[in-house]
XYZ file of N, CA and C in Angstrom:
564
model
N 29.917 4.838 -6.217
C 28.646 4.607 -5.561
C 28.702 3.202 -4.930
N 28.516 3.484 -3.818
C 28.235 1.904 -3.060
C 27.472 1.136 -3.730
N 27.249 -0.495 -3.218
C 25.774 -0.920 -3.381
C 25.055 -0.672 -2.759
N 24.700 -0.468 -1.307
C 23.387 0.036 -0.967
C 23.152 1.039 -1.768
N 23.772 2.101 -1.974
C 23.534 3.651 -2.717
C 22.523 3.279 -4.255
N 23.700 2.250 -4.954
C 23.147 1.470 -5.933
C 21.513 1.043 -5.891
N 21.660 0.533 -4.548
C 20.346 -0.348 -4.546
C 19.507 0.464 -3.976
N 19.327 1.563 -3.314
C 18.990 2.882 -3.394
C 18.028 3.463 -4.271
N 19.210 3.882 -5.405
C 18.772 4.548 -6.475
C 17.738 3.478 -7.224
N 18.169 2.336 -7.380
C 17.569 1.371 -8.127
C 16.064 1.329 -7.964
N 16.002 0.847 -6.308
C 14.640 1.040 -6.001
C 13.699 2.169 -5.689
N 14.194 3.316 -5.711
C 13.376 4.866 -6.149
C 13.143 4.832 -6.980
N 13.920 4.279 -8.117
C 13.206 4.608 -9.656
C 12.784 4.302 -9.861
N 12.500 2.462 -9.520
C 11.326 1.484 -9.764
C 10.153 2.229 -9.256
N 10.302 2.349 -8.076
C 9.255 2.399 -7.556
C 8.311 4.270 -7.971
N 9.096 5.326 -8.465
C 8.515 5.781 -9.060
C 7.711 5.800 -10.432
N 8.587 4.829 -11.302
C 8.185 4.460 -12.782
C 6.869 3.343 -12.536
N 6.965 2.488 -11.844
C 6.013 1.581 -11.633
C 4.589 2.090 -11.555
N 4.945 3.294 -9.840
C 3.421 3.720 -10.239
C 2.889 4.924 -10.857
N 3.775 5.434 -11.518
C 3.560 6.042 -12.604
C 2.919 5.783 -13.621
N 3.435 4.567 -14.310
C 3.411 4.113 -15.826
C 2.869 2.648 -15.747
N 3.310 1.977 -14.744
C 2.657 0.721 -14.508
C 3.765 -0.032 -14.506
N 4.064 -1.523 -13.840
C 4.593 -2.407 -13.864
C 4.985 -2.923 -15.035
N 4.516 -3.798 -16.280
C 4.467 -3.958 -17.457
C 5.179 -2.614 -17.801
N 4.930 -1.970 -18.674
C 5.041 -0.860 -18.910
C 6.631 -0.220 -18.988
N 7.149 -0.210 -17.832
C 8.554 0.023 -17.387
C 9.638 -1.143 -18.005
N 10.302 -0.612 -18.355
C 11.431 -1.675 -18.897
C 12.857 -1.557 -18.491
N 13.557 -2.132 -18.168
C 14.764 -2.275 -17.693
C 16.167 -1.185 -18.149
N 15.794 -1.122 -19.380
C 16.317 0.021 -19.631
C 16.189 1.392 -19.674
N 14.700 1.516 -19.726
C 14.566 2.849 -18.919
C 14.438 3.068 -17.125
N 14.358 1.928 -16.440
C 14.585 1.951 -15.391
C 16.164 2.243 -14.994
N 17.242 1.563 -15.364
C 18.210 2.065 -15.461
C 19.206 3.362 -15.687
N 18.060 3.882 -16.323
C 18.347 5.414 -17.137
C 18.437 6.250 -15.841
N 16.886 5.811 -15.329
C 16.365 6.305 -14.283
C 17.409 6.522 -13.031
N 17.842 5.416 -12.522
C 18.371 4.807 -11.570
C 19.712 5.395 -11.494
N 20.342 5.866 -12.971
C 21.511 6.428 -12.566
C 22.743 5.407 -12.745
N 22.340 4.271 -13.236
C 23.447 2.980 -12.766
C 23.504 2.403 -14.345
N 24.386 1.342 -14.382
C 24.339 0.880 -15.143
C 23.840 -0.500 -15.097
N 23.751 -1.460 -16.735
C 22.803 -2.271 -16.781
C 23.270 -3.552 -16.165
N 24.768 -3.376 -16.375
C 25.026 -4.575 -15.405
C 25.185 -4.218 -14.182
N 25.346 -3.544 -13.411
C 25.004 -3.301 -11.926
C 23.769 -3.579 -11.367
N 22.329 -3.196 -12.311
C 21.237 -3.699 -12.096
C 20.815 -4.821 -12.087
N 21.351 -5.502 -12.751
C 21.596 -7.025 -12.950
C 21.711 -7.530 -11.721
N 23.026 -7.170 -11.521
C 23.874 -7.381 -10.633
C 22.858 -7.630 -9.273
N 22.722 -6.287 -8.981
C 21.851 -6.475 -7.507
C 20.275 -6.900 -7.967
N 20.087 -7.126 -8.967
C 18.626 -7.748 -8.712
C 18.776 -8.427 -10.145
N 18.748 -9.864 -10.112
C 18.756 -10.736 -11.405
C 17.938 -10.235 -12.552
N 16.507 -10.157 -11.705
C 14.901 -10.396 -12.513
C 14.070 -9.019 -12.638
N 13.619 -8.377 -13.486
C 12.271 -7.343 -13.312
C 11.036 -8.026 -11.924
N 11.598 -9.351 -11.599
C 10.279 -9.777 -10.911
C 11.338 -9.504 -9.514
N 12.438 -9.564 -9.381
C 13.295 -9.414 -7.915
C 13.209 -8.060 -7.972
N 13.041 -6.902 -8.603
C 13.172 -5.308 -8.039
C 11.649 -5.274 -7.661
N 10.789 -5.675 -8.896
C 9.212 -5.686 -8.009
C 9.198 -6.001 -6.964
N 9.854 -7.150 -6.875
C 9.284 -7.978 -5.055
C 10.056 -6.711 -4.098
N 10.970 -6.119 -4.325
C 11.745 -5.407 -3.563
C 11.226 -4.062 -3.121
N 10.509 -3.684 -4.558
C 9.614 -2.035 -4.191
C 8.290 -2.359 -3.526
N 7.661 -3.977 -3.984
C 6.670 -3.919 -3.060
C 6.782 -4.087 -1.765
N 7.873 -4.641 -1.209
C 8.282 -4.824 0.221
C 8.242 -3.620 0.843
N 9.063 -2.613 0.096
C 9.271 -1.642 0.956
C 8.020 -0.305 0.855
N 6.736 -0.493 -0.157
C 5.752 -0.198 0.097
C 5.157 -0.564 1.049
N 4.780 -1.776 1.588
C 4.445 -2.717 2.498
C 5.078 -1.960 3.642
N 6.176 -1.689 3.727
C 7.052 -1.165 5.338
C 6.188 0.407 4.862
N 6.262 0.968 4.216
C 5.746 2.593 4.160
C 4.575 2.860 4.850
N 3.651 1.536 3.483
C 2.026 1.610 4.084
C 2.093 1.509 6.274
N 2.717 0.378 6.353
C 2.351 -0.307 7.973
C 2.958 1.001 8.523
N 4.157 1.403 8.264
C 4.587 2.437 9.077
C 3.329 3.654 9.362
N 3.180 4.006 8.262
C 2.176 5.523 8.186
C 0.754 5.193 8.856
N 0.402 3.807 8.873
C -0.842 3.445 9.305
C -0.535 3.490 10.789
N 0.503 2.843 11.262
C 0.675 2.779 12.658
C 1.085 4.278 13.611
N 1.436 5.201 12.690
C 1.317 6.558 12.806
C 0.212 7.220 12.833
N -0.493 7.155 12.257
C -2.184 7.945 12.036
C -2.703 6.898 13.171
N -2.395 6.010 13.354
C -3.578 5.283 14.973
C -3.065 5.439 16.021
N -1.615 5.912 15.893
C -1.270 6.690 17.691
C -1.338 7.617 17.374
N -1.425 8.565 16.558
C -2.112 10.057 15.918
C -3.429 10.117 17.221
N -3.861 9.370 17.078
C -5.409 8.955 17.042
C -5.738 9.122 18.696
N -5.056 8.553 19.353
C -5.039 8.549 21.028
C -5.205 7.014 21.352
N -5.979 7.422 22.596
C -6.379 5.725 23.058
C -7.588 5.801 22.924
N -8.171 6.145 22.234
C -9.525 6.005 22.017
C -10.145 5.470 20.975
N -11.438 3.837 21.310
C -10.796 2.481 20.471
C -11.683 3.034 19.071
N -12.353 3.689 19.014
C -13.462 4.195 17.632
C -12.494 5.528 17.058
N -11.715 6.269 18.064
C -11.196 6.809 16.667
C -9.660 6.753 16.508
N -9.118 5.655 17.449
C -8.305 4.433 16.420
C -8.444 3.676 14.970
N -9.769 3.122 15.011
C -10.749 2.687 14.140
C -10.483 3.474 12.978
N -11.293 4.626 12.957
C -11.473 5.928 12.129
C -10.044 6.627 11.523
N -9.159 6.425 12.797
C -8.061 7.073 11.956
C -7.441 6.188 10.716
N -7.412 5.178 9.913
C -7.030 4.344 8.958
C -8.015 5.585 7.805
N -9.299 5.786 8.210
C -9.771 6.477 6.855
C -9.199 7.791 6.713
N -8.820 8.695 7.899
C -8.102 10.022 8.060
C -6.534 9.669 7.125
N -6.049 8.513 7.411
C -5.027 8.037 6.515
C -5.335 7.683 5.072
N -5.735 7.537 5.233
C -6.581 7.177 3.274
C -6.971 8.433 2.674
N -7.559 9.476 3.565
C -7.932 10.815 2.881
C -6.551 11.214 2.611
N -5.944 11.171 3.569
C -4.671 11.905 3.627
C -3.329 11.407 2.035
N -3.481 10.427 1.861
C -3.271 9.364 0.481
C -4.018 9.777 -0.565
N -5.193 9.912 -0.385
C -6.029 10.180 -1.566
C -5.715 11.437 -2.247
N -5.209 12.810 -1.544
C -5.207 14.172 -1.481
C -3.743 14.180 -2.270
N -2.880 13.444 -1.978
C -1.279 13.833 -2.686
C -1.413 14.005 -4.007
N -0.856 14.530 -4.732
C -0.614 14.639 -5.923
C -0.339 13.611 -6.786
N 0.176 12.598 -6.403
C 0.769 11.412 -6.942
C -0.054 10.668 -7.095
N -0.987 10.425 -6.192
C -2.455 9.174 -5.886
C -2.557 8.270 -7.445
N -2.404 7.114 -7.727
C -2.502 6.396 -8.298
C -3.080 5.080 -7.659
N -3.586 5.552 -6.741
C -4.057 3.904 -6.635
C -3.491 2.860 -5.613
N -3.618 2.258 -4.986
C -3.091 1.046 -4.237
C -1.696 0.228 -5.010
N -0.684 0.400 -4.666
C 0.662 -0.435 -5.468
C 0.653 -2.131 -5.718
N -0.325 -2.326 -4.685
C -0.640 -3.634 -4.298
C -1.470 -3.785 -5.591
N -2.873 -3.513 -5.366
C -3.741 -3.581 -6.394
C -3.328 -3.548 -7.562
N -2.724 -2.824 -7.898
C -2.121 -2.185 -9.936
C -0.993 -3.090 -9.471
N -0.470 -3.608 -8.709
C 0.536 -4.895 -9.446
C -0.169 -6.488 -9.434
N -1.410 -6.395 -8.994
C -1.979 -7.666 -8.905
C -3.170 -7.917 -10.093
N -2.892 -6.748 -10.482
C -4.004 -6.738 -11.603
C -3.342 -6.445 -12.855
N -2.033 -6.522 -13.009
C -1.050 -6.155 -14.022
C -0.564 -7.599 -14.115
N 0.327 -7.585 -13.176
C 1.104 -9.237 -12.976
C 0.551 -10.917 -12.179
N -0.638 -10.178 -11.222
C -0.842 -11.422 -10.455
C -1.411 -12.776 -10.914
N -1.489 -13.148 -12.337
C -2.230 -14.518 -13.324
C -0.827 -14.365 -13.968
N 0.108 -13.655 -13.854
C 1.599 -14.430 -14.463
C 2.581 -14.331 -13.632
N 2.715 -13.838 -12.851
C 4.124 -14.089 -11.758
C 3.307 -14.489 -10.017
N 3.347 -15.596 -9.395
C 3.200 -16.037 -8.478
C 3.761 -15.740 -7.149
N 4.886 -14.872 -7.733
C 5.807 -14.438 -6.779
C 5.153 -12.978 -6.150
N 5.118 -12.314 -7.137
C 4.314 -11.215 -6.950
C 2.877 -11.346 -6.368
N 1.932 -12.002 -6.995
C 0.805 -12.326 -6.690
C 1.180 -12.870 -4.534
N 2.034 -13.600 -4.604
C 2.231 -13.948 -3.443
C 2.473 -12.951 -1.887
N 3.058 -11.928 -2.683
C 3.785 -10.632 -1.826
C 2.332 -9.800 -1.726
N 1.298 -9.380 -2.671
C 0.344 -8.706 -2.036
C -0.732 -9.746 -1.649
N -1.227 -10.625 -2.042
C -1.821 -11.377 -0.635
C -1.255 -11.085 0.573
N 0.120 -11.177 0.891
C 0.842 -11.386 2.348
C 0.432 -9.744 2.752
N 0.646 -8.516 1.927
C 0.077 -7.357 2.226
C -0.758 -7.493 3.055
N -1.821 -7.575 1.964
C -3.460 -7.472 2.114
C -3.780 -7.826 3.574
N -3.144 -9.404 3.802
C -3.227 -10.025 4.659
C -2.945 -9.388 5.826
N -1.556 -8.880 5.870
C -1.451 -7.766 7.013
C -2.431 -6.780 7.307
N -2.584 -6.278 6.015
C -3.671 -5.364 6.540
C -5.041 -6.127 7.566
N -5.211 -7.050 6.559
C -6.780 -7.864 7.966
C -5.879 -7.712 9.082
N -5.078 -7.888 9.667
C -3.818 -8.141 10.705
C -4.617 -6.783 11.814
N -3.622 -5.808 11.165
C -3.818 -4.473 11.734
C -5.424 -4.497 12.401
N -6.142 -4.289 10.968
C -7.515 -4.123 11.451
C -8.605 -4.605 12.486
N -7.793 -6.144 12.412
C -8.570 -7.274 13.497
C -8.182 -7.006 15.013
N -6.640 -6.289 15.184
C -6.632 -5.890 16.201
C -7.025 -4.537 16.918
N -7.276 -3.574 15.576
C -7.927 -2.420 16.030
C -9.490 -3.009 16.765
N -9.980 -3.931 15.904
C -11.589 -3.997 16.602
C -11.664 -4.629 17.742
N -10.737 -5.335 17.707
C -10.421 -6.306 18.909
C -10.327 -5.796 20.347
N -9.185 -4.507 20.212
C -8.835 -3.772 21.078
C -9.976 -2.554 21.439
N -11.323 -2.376 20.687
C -12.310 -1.974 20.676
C -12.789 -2.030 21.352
N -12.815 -4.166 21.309
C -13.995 -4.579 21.878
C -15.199 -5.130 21.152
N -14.567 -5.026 19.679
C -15.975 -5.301 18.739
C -15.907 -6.942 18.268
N -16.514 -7.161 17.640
C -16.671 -8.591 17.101
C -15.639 -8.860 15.707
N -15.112 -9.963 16.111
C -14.056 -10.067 14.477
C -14.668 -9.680 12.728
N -15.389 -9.734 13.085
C -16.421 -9.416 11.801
C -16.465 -7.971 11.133
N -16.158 -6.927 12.053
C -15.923 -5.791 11.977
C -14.842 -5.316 11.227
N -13.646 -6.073 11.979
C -12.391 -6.307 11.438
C -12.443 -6.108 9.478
N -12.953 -7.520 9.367
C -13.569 -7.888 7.683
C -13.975 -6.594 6.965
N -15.175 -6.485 7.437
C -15.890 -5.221 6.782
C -15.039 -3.935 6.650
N -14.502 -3.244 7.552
C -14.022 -2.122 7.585
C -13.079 -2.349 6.230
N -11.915 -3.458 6.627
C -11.026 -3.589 5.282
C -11.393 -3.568 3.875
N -12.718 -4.280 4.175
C -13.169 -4.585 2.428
C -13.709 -2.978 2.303
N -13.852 -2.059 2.703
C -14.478 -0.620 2.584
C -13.273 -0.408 2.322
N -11.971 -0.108 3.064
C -11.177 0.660 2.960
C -10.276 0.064 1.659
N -10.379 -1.118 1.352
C -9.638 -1.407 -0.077
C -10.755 -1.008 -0.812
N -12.191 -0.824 -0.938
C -12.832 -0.468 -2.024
C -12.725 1.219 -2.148
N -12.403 1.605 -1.151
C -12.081 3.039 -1.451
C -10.990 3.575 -2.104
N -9.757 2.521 -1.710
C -8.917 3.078 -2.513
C -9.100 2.854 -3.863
N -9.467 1.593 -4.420
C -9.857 1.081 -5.840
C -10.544 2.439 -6.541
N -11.670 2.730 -5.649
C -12.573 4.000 -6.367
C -12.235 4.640 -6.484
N -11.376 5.161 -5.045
C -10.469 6.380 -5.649
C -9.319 6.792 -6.451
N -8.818 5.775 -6.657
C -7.821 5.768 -8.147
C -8.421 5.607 -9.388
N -9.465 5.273 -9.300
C -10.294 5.290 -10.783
C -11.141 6.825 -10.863
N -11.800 7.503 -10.013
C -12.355 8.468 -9.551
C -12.011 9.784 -9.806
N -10.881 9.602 -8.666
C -9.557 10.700 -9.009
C -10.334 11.468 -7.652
N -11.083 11.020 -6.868
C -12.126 12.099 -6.005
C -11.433 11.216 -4.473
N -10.883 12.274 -4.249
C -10.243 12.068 -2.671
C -11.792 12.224 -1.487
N -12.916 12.343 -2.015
C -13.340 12.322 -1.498
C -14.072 11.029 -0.725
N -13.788 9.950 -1.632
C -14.019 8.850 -1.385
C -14.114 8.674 0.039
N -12.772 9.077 0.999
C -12.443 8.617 1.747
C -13.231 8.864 2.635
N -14.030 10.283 2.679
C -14.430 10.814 3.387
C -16.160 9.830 3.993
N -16.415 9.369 2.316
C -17.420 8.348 2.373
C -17.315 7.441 3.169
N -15.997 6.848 3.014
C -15.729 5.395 3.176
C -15.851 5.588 4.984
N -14.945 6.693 5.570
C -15.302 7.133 6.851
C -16.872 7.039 7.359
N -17.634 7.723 6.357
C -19.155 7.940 7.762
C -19.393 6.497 7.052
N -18.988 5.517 6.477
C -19.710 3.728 6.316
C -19.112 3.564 7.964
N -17.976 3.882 7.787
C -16.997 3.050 8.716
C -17.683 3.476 10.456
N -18.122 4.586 10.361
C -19.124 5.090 11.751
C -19.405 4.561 11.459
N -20.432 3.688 10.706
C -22.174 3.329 10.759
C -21.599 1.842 11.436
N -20.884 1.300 11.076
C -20.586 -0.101 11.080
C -19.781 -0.378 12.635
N -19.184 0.784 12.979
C -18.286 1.035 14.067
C -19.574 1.058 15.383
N -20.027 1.665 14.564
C -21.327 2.500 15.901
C -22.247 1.032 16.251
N -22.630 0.387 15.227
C -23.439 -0.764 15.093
C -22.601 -2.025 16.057
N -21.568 -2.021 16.287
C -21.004 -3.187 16.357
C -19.977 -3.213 17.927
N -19.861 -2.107 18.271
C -19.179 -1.746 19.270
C -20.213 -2.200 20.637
N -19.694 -2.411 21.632
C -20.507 -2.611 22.949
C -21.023 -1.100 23.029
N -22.459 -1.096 24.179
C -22.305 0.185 24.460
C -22.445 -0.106 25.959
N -21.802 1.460 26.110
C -21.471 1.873 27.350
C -22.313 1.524 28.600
């Protein structure tokens, strides 16, 4: 097995055990089990339990932006249900079988008051996300403020809806996201 292959396997397993079972939770040796590899190979390509975290959250981070930037050219050129499509993406998240929750969130609320490193990587998330959003409203036409709001809905939806278990959340979080969309947009 190569190392990429290695580092591969490594980070599928993390990243399934993690949000499975939780960050804490997972231990190196059953991650390994997992992974297919052995313990010094894991070592090897990643020193720390805190270097494979930083590594599965990265490439959550590339998943999330990818799929988001998919569902808003999904969407057309049209700047409100550009807007709207982020919650069509969140339903669509909420509905899988797997749904646990935001990866970001359950590692910042597991690890983020003891590893800084981590804590550091979903701020920079999060942060992207305002990113995305500020230019959806922007490209609207709406006021930066919009930007704000929509995000803090769409992270409180996911929060609810991993505690919930009700994909329907999203559907909520959508007609807020009209009300606020509709309110704030120029009109014609």
């Amino acid at each position: 097995m190569t190392e990429s292959e290695a580092r591969e396997k490594i980070l599928a397993a993390a990243e399934d055990l993690y949000y499975r079972k939780g960050y804490a939770a997972v231990g190196m040796d059953e991650l390994r089990t997992a992974a297919g590899v052995s313990l010094r190979r894991l070592y090897a390509l990643f020193p720390s339990k805190t270097d494979i975290i930083a590594a599965v959250l990265r490439r959550k981070h590339d998943e999330w932006g990818s799929g988001l930037a998919a569902a808003v050219r999904a969407a057309g050129d049209e700047p409100r249900a550009r807007l709207l499509a982020v919650y069509g993406h969140l339903e669509e998240w909420f509905c899988a079988d797997d749904f646990r929750g935001c990866a970001f969130i359950n590692a910042f609320g597991e690890l983020g008051g003891t590893h800084p490193d981590v804590a550091q990587i979903v701020r920079e998330h999060k942060a992207s996300f305002q990113e995305q959003m500020a230019t959806l409203a922007t490209d609207a036409g709406a006021q930066p403020a919009l930007a704000s709001q929509l995000s803090i809905l769409a992270e409180g939806a996911q929060t609810t809806a991993a505690i919930s278990g009700d994909p329907q959340v999203a559907v909520q979080a959508r007609k807020a996201a009209e009300t606020l969309i509709d309110a704030s947009l120029p009109r014609p």
